[in-house]
Every structure is written in structure tokens, then in C-alpha cells.
Amino acid sequence: MKKTKWVLVTYCLLFILSACNIVDSDYQQMQGVVKEVDTQNNRTLLIAELTEGDLNKDTQEVIKSGEYREVAWVSKIDSSKFTVGEEIIIYYEAREDSYPGKMAAKKYEKLTSK
């Protein structure tokens, strides 16, 4: 009986703790570095795994190089809240698979400020 209670309590705790890691399971996400902020069109260019060296290069040069697999213009967020070099996570439902891609953000999370 004592062992059964212990197993039951352990499973309950594991279930509760695993639920803590579920974040916006309805949305896909992309993590990257802000390469460009286009306030006129209210969009932000996000590039996954952008290197420090490419951060200062011309945006069109970086895009045309094809070195980065995940590159997307993000809309539906206030682009004035971002600065070039910030690392962020964008949560979205659908993404246009052009290059660079396009997505409408449902929410975002800033990871670092540079």
C-alpha cells in the first residue's frame, strides 16, 4: 500500500512538472536575431543563428548569400520595440515559405538585448 501511494505521488508530480514546460503548444516558434527593423512597413527581419559578423553586413547581401535556412519578415508586432541584434522568439500559426519567409506573430519573447 505504501509503495502504491509513493508511485502515485511520483506520477502526479511528474505530470505537474511536465505541464510547466508547455508554452503556446498551439503555435509554432522561431528563435533568431533581429537583423533589420522596418518601422515604415511595421515589420522585423528575423534570422535564426545569425552570426555577429553578418549582423553588420548589408541585409540584402546576407539574404542573397543563402547561408541561413530560417529567414523571415515578421509582421503583426510593433517593430519599434526591437533593435538590431536582439535575440527573440516569435510565436506564429502560419508561415509563408518564400525566402525570406513571412509570418504574422501571435506573440514574442525577448531573450537578450545588445
Coordinates of N, CA and C in Angstrom, one line a residue:
M1 N 0.8 -1.2 0.0 CA 0.0 0.0 0.0 C 0.9 1.3 0.0
K2 N 1.9 1.2 0.8 CA 2.8 2.4 0.9 C 3.5 2.6 -0.4
K3 N 3.9 1.5 -1.0 CA 4.6 1.6 -2.3 C 3.7 2.2 -3.4
T4 N 2.4 1.8 -3.4 CA 1.4 2.3 -4.4 C 1.2 3.8 -4.2
K5 N 1.2 4.3 -3.0 CA 1.0 5.7 -2.8 C 2.2 6.5 -3.3
W6 N 3.4 5.9 -3.0 CA 4.6 6.6 -3.5 C 4.7 6.7 -5.0
V7 N 4.3 5.6 -5.7 CA 4.3 5.6 -7.2 C 3.2 6.6 -7.7
L8 N 2.1 6.6 -7.0 CA 1.0 7.6 -7.4 C 1.4 9.0 -7.2
V9 N 2.0 9.3 -6.1 CA 2.5 10.7 -5.8 C 3.6 11.1 -6.9
T10 N 4.5 10.1 -7.2 CA 5.6 10.4 -8.1 C 5.0 10.7 -9.5
Y11 N 4.1 9.9 -10.0 CA 3.5 10.2 -11.3 C 2.7 11.5 -11.3
C12 N 2.0 11.8 -10.2 CA 1.3 13.1 -10.2 C 2.3 14.3 -10.2
L13 N 3.4 14.2 -9.5 CA 4.4 15.3 -9.5 C 5.1 15.4 -10.9
L14 N 5.4 14.3 -11.5 CA 5.9 14.3 -12.9 C 5.0 14.9 -13.9
F15 N 3.7 14.6 -13.8 CA 2.7 15.2 -14.6 C 2.6 16.7 -14.4
I16 N 2.6 17.2 -13.2 CA 2.5 18.6 -12.9 C 3.8 19.3 -13.4
L17 N 4.9 18.8 -13.2 CA 6.2 19.4 -13.6 C 6.3 19.4 -15.1
S18 N 5.9 18.4 -15.8 CA 5.9 18.4 -17.3 C 5.0 19.4 -17.9
A19 N 3.9 19.7 -17.2 CA 2.9 20.7 -17.7 C 3.5 22.1 -17.6
C20 N 4.5 22.3 -16.8 CA 5.1 23.6 -16.6 C 5.9 24.0 -17.9
N21 N 6.4 23.1 -18.6 CA 7.2 23.4 -19.8 C 6.4 23.6 -21.1
I22 N 5.1 23.4 -21.0 CA 4.3 23.6 -22.2 C 4.0 25.1 -22.4
V23 N 4.5 25.6 -23.5 CA 4.4 27.0 -23.8 C 3.8 27.2 -25.2
D24 N 2.6 27.7 -25.2 CA 1.9 28.0 -26.5 C 2.0 26.8 -27.5
S25 N 1.5 25.7 -27.0 CA 1.6 24.5 -27.9 C 0.8 24.6 -29.1
D26 N -0.1 25.6 -29.2 CA -0.9 25.8 -30.4 C -0.1 26.6 -31.5
Y27 N 1.0 27.2 -31.1 CA 1.8 28.0 -32.0 C 3.1 27.3 -32.4
Q28 N 3.6 27.6 -33.6 CA 5.0 27.2 -33.9 C 5.8 28.4 -33.4
Q29 N 7.1 28.2 -33.4 CA 8.0 29.2 -33.0 C 9.3 29.3 -33.8
M30 N 9.8 30.5 -33.8 CA 11.1 30.7 -34.5 C 12.0 31.6 -33.6
Q31 N 13.2 31.1 -33.3 CA 14.1 31.9 -32.5 C 15.2 32.4 -33.4
G32 N 15.5 33.7 -33.2 CA 16.5 34.3 -34.1 C 17.0 35.7 -33.6
V33 N 17.8 36.3 -34.4 CA 18.4 37.6 -34.1 C 17.7 38.6 -35.1
V34 N 17.4 39.8 -34.5 CA 16.8 40.8 -35.3 C 17.9 41.4 -36.2
K35 N 17.7 41.3 -37.5 CA 18.7 41.8 -38.5 C 18.3 43.2 -39.0
E36 N 17.0 43.4 -39.1 CA 16.6 44.7 -39.6 C 15.2 45.1 -39.0
V37 N 15.0 46.3 -38.7 CA 13.7 46.8 -38.3 C 13.2 47.8 -39.3
D38 N 12.0 47.5 -39.9 CA 11.4 48.3 -40.9 C 10.2 48.9 -40.3
T39 N 10.4 50.1 -39.7 CA 9.2 50.8 -39.0 C 8.2 51.3 -40.0
Q40 N 8.6 51.7 -41.2 CA 7.7 52.2 -42.2 C 6.7 51.1 -42.6
N41 N 7.1 49.9 -42.7 CA 6.1 48.8 -43.1 C 5.8 48.0 -41.8
N42 N 6.2 48.4 -40.7 CA 5.9 47.7 -39.4 C 6.2 46.2 -39.5
R43 N 7.5 45.9 -39.8 CA 7.9 44.5 -39.9 C 9.3 44.4 -39.4
T44 N 9.7 43.2 -39.0 CA 11.1 43.0 -38.5 C 11.7 41.8 -39.2
L45 N 12.9 41.8 -39.6 CA 13.6 40.7 -40.2 C 14.3 39.9 -39.2
L46 N 13.9 38.6 -39.1 CA 14.5 37.7 -38.1 C 15.3 36.6 -38.8
I47 N 16.5 36.4 -38.3 CA 17.4 35.4 -38.9 C 17.8 34.4 -37.8
A48 N 17.5 33.1 -38.0 CA 18.0 32.2 -37.0 C 19.5 31.9 -37.1
E49 N 20.1 31.9 -35.9 CA 21.6 31.6 -35.8 C 22.4 32.6 -36.6
L50 N 22.0 33.9 -36.6 CA 22.8 34.9 -37.3 C 24.1 35.2 -36.5
T51 N 25.2 35.2 -37.2 CA 26.5 35.4 -36.6 C 26.7 36.9 -36.3
E52 N 27.6 37.2 -35.4 CA 27.9 38.6 -35.1 C 28.5 39.3 -36.3
G53 N 29.3 38.5 -37.1 CA 30.0 39.1 -38.3 C 29.0 39.5 -39.3
D54 N 27.9 38.7 -39.5 CA 26.9 39.0 -40.5 C 25.9 40.1 -40.0
L55 N 25.9 40.3 -38.7 CA 25.0 41.3 -38.2 C 25.2 42.7 -38.8
N56 N 26.5 43.0 -39.0 CA 26.9 44.3 -39.6 C 26.9 44.4 -41.1
K57 N 26.7 43.3 -41.8 CA 26.7 43.3 -43.2 C 25.4 43.8 -43.8
D58 N 25.4 44.2 -45.0 CA 24.2 44.6 -45.7 C 23.2 43.5 -45.7
T59 N 21.9 43.9 -45.4 CA 20.9 42.9 -45.3 C 20.7 42.1 -46.6
Q60 N 20.6 42.7 -47.7 CA 20.4 42.0 -49.0 C 21.6 41.1 -49.3
E61 N 22.8 41.4 -48.9 CA 24.0 40.6 -49.1 C 23.8 39.3 -48.2
V62 N 23.4 39.5 -47.0 CA 23.2 38.3 -46.1 C 22.1 37.4 -46.6
I63 N 21.0 38.0 -47.1 CA 19.9 37.2 -47.6 C 20.3 36.4 -48.9
K64 N 21.0 37.1 -49.8 CA 21.4 36.5 -51.1 C 22.5 35.5 -50.9
S65 N 23.2 35.5 -49.8 CA 24.3 34.5 -49.6 C 23.7 33.1 -49.4
G66 N 22.4 33.0 -48.9 CA 21.8 31.7 -48.7 C 22.4 30.9 -47.6
E67 N 23.2 31.5 -46.7 CA 23.8 30.8 -45.6 C 22.9 30.5 -44.5
Y68 N 21.8 31.2 -44.4 CA 20.8 30.9 -43.3 C 19.6 30.3 -43.8
R69 N 19.2 29.2 -43.2 CA 18.0 28.5 -43.6 C 16.7 29.1 -43.2
E70 N 16.7 29.7 -42.0 CA 15.5 30.4 -41.5 C 15.7 31.9 -41.5
V71 N 15.0 32.5 -42.4 CA 15.0 34.0 -42.5 C 13.5 34.4 -42.8
A72 N 13.0 35.3 -42.0 CA 11.6 35.7 -42.1 C 11.3 37.1 -41.7
W73 N 10.4 37.7 -42.5 CA 9.9 39.0 -42.1 C 8.7 38.8 -41.2
V74 N 8.7 39.4 -40.1 CA 7.7 39.2 -39.1 C 6.8 40.5 -39.0
S75 N 5.5 40.3 -39.1 CA 4.5 41.4 -39.0 C 3.6 41.1 -37.8
K76 N 2.7 42.0 -37.6 CA 1.7 42.0 -36.5 C 2.3 42.2 -35.1
I77 N 3.5 42.8 -35.1 CA 4.1 43.2 -33.8 C 4.6 44.6 -34.0
D78 N 4.7 45.4 -32.9 CA 5.2 46.7 -33.0 C 6.7 46.7 -33.2
S79 N 7.2 46.9 -34.4 CA 8.6 46.8 -34.8 C 9.5 47.8 -34.0
S80 N 8.9 48.9 -33.6 CA 9.6 49.9 -32.8 C 10.1 49.4 -31.5
K81 N 9.6 48.3 -31.0 CA 10.0 47.7 -29.7 C 11.3 46.9 -29.9
F82 N 11.8 46.7 -31.1 CA 13.0 45.9 -31.3 C 14.2 46.7 -31.8
T83 N 15.4 46.2 -31.5 CA 16.6 46.8 -32.0 C 17.4 45.8 -32.7
V84 N 18.2 46.1 -33.7 CA 19.1 45.2 -34.4 C 20.0 44.5 -33.4
G85 N 20.1 43.2 -33.5 CA 21.0 42.4 -32.6 C 20.3 41.7 -31.5
E86 N 19.0 42.1 -31.2 CA 18.3 41.4 -30.1 C 17.9 40.0 -30.5
E87 N 18.0 39.1 -29.6 CA 17.6 37.7 -29.8 C 16.2 37.6 -29.3
I88 N 15.3 37.1 -30.1 CA 13.9 36.9 -29.8 C 13.3 35.6 -30.2
I89 N 12.2 35.2 -29.7 CA 11.4 34.1 -30.1 C 10.0 34.7 -30.6
I90 N 9.6 34.3 -31.8 CA 8.4 34.6 -32.3 C 7.4 33.4 -32.3
Y91 N 6.2 33.6 -31.9 CA 5.2 32.5 -31.9 C 4.2 32.9 -33.0
Y92 N 3.9 31.9 -33.9 CA 3.1 32.2 -35.0 C 2.3 30.9 -35.4
E93 N 1.2 31.1 -36.2 CA 0.4 30.0 -36.6 C 0.8 29.5 -38.0
A94 N 1.0 30.4 -38.9 CA 1.3 30.0 -40.3 C 2.5 30.9 -40.8
R95 N 3.2 30.3 -41.8 CA 4.4 31.0 -42.3 C 4.4 30.8 -43.8
E96 N 4.7 31.8 -44.5 CA 4.9 31.7 -46.0 C 6.3 31.3 -46.3
D97 N 6.4 30.2 -47.0 CA 7.8 29.6 -47.2 C 8.6 30.2 -48.3
S98 N 8.4 31.5 -48.6 CA 9.3 32.2 -49.6 C 10.6 32.4 -48.9
Y99 N 11.6 33.0 -49.6 CA 12.8 33.3 -49.0 C 13.2 34.8 -49.2
P100 N 13.2 35.6 -48.2 CA 12.8 35.3 -46.8 C 11.3 35.0 -46.7
G101 N 11.0 34.2 -45.7 CA 9.6 33.9 -45.4 C 8.9 35.1 -44.8
K102 N 7.6 34.9 -44.6 CA 6.8 35.9 -44.0 C 5.9 35.2 -43.0
M103 N 5.7 35.9 -41.8 CA 4.8 35.3 -40.8 C 4.2 36.5 -40.0
A104 N 3.0 36.2 -39.5 CA 2.3 37.1 -38.6 C 2.5 36.6 -37.2
A105 N 3.1 37.4 -36.4 CA 3.4 36.9 -35.0 C 2.1 37.0 -34.1
K106 N 1.9 36.0 -33.3 CA 0.9 36.0 -32.3 C 1.4 36.6 -31.0
K107 N 2.6 36.3 -30.7 CA 3.3 36.9 -29.6 C 4.8 36.8 -29.7
Y108 N 5.6 37.4 -28.9 CA 7.0 37.3 -29.0 C 7.6 37.3 -27.6
E109 N 8.8 37.0 -27.5 CA 9.6 37.0 -26.2 C 11.0 37.4 -26.5
K110 N 11.4 38.5 -25.8 CA 12.8 38.9 -26.0 C 13.7 38.1 -25.1
L111 N 14.8 37.6 -25.7 CA 15.8 36.8 -24.9 C 17.0 37.6 -24.4
T112 N 17.5 38.5 -25.2 CA 18.6 39.3 -24.9 C 18.5 40.7 -25.5
S113 N 19.2 41.6 -24.9 CA 19.4 42.9 -25.5 C 20.8 43.2 -25.7
K114 N 21.2 43.7 -26.9 CA 22.6 44.0 -27.2 C 22.7 45.5 -27.4

